[in-house]
XYZ file of C-alpha atoms in Angstrom:
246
model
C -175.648 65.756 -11.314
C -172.907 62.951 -12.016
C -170.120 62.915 -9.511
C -166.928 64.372 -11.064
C -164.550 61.372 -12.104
C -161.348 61.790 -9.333
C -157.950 63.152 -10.589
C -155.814 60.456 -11.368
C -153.326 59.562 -8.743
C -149.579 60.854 -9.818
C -147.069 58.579 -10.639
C -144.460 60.496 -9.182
C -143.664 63.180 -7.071
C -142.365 66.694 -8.904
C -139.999 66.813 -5.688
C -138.205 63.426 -5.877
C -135.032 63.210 -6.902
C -134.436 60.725 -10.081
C -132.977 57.359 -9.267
C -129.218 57.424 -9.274
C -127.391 55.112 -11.856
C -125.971 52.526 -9.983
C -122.398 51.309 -11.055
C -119.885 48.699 -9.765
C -119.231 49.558 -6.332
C -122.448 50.469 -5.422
C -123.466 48.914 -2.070
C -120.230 48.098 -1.558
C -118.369 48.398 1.710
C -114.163 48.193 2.462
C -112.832 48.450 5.765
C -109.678 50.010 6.616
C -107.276 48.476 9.776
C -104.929 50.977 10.864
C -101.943 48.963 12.343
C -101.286 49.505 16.140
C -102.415 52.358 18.434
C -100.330 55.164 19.495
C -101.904 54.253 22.818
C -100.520 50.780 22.784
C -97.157 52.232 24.498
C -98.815 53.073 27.395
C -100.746 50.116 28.012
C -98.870 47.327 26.991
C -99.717 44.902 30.400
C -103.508 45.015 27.497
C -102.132 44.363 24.622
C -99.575 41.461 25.962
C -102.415 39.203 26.739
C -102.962 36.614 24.749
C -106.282 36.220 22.083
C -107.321 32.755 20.416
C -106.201 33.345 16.477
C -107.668 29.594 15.765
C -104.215 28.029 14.922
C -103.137 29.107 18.943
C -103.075 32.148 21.012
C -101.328 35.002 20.296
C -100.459 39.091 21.898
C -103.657 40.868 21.324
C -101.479 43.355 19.630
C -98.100 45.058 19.704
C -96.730 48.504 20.002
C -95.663 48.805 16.624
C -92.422 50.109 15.254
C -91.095 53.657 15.044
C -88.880 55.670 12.826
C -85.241 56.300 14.554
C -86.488 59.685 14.821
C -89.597 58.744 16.914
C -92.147 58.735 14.269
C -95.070 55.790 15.514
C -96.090 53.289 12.867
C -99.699 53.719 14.293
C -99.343 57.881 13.473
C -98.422 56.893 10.128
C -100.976 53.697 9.907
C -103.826 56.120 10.667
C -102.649 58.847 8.541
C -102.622 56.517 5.176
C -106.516 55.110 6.329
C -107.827 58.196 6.786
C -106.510 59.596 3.279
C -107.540 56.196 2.165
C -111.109 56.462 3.201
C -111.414 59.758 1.491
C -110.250 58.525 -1.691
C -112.786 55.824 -1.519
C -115.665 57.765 -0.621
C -115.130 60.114 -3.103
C -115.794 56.584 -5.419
C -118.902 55.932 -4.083
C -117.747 53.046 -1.348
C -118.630 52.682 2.074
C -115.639 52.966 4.233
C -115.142 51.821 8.202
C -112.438 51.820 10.160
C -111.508 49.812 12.836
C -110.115 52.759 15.027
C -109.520 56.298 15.003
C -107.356 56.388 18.122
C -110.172 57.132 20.204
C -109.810 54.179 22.255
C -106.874 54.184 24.375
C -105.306 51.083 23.428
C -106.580 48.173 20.832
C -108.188 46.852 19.378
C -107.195 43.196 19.616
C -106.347 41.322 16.462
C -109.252 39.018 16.755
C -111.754 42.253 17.094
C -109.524 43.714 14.012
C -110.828 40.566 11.739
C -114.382 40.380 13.568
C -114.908 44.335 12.560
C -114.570 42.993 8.885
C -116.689 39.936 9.411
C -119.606 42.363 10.952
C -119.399 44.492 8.249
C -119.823 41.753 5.252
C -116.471 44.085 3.718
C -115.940 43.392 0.035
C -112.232 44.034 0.325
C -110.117 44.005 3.857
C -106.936 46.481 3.816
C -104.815 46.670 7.252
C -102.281 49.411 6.799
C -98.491 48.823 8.413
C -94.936 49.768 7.856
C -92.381 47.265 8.955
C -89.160 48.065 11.531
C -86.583 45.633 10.446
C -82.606 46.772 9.811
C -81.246 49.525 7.986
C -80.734 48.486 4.425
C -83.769 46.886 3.929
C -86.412 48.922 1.284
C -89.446 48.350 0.261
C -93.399 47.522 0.717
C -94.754 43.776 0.890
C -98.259 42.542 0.806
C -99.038 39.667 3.292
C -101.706 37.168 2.295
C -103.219 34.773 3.898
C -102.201 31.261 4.315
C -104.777 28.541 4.001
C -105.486 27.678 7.704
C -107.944 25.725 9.331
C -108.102 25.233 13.433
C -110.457 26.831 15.685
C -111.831 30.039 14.739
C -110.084 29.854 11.670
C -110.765 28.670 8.195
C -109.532 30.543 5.153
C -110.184 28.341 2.154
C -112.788 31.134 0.689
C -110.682 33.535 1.006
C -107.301 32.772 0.081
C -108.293 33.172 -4.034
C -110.001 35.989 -3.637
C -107.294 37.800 -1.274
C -104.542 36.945 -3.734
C -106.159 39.095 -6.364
C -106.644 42.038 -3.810
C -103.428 41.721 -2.834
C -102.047 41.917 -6.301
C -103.941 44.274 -6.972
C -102.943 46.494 -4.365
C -99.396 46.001 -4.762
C -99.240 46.459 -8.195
C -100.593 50.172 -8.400
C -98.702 51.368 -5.291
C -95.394 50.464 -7.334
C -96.988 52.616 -10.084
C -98.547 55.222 -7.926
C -95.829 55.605 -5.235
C -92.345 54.518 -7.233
C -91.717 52.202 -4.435
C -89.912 48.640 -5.486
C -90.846 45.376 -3.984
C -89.156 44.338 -0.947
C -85.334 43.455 -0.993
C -85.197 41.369 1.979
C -88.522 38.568 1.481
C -90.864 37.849 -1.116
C -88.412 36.987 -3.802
C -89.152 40.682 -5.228
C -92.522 39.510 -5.791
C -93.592 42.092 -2.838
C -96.399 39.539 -1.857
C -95.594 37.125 1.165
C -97.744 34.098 2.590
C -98.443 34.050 6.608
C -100.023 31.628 8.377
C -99.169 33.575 11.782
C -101.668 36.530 11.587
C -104.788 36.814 13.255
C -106.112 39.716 11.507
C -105.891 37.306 8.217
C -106.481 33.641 10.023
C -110.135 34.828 11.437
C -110.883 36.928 8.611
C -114.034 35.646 6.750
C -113.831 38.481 3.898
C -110.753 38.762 1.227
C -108.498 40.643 3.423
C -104.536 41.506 2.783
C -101.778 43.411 5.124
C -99.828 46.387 2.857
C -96.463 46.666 4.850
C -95.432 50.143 3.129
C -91.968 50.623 3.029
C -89.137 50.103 6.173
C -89.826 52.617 9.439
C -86.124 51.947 10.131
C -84.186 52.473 7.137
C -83.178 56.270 6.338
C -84.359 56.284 2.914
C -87.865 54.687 3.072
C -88.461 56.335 6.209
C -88.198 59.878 4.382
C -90.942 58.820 2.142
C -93.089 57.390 4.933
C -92.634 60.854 6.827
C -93.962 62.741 3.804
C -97.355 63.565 3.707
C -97.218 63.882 0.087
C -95.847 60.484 -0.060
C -98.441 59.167 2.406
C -101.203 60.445 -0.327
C -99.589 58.945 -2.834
C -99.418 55.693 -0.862
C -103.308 56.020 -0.149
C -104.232 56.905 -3.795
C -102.127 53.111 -5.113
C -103.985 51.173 -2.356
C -107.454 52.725 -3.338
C -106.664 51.814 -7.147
C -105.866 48.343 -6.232
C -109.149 48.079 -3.890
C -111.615 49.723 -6.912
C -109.662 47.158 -8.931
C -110.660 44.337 -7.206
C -113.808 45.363 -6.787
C -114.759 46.282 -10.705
C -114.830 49.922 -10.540
């Protein structure tokens, strides 16, 4: 009697799932900086030494500014991120942040640019507000200057983190009503630093978003409100998915 012919092997499983479409920010991966560390106040003998930034050495970091009223930059820094990352998620990306206060001080500015290196990011975004005089409104991007010394060599990057930057700041106008800065950038709201750190030993198109002034009345009720503070998230995101072709 003729062996029976074996059943043919299936091509699939009934159980596995279909393959997933896979658009422009697949495999894609941003990380978020949240500026300072609430910590930082209490440790500040840490974050006064100095790091190598390439150009020459620099505070590892600083405390940060606060509103008149107390408020910490780094309380409001992580706030934004951590909206931030949830608005990017929800798009698909990959999201890491270099701290969720769970350290108690840090991290240095030179770890700040090497978490982005690790990570081959797409797109670089450290959150700040600034804490200069009453009177003076406003958000700014800082890009990065082209530097070379050291650790430090920006050439790729100083194209590409233009167009994030513009990016960026152009939907947080939209998304936020906020107006370029009145006291530097020319009311562009985009500002060139060589001085940084976080941008001079950043291999991956990285920008700072100063948000608005800690220490003026006005912008600091917006940066106190955690509507405002979604709002602020949501233009940053649009500017990031921008970049990136979503």
């Amino acid at each position: 009697m003729p062996a029976a012919a074996p059943s043919p092997t299936p091509t699939s499983s009934p159980s596995s799932a279909a393959p997933q479409a896979k658009g422009p920010l697949s495999g894609k991966t941003v990380v978020i900086d949240p500026g300072h560390n609430t910590g930082n106040f209490k440790h500040t003998s840490e974050i006064d030494k100095k790091v190598d930034i390439g150009t020459n050495l620099k505070e590892c970091d600083t405390t940060g500014t606060t509103t008149n009223a107390g408020y910490m930059e780094a309380e409001f820094t992580l706030d934004v991120s951590r909206r931030l990352r949830t608005v990017l998620e929800a798009k698909g990306l990959k999201v890491v942040l270099t701290h969720e206060a769970d350290r108690a001080w840090g991290p240095c500015i030179d770890e700040r640019a090497r978490i982005g290196n690790e990570a081959a990011a797409d797109a670089v975004v450290s959150v700040h507000a600034d804490g200069v005089s009453s009177g003076n409104r406003g958000y700014h991007i800082i890009l990065p200057a082209k530097v070379k010394g050291g650790a430090a060599d920006t050439a790729k990057i100083v194209g590409p983190s233009r167009d994030l930057g513009e990016r960026i700041g152009s939907n947080f106008a939209r998304t936020t009503g906020s107006a370029p800065a009145n006291y530097l950038g020319s009311g562009t709201g985009l500002v060139v630093r060589d001085d940084l750190g976080g941008l001079n030993l950043s291999t991956r198109p990285k920008v700072f978003i100063e948000c608005g002034n800690m220490r003026d009345a006005k912008d600091a009720a917006l940066l106190t409100s955690p509507e405002w503070r979604q709002k602020a998230a949501q233009g940053i995101a649009d500017g990031i998915v921008g970049f990136l072709g979503g």
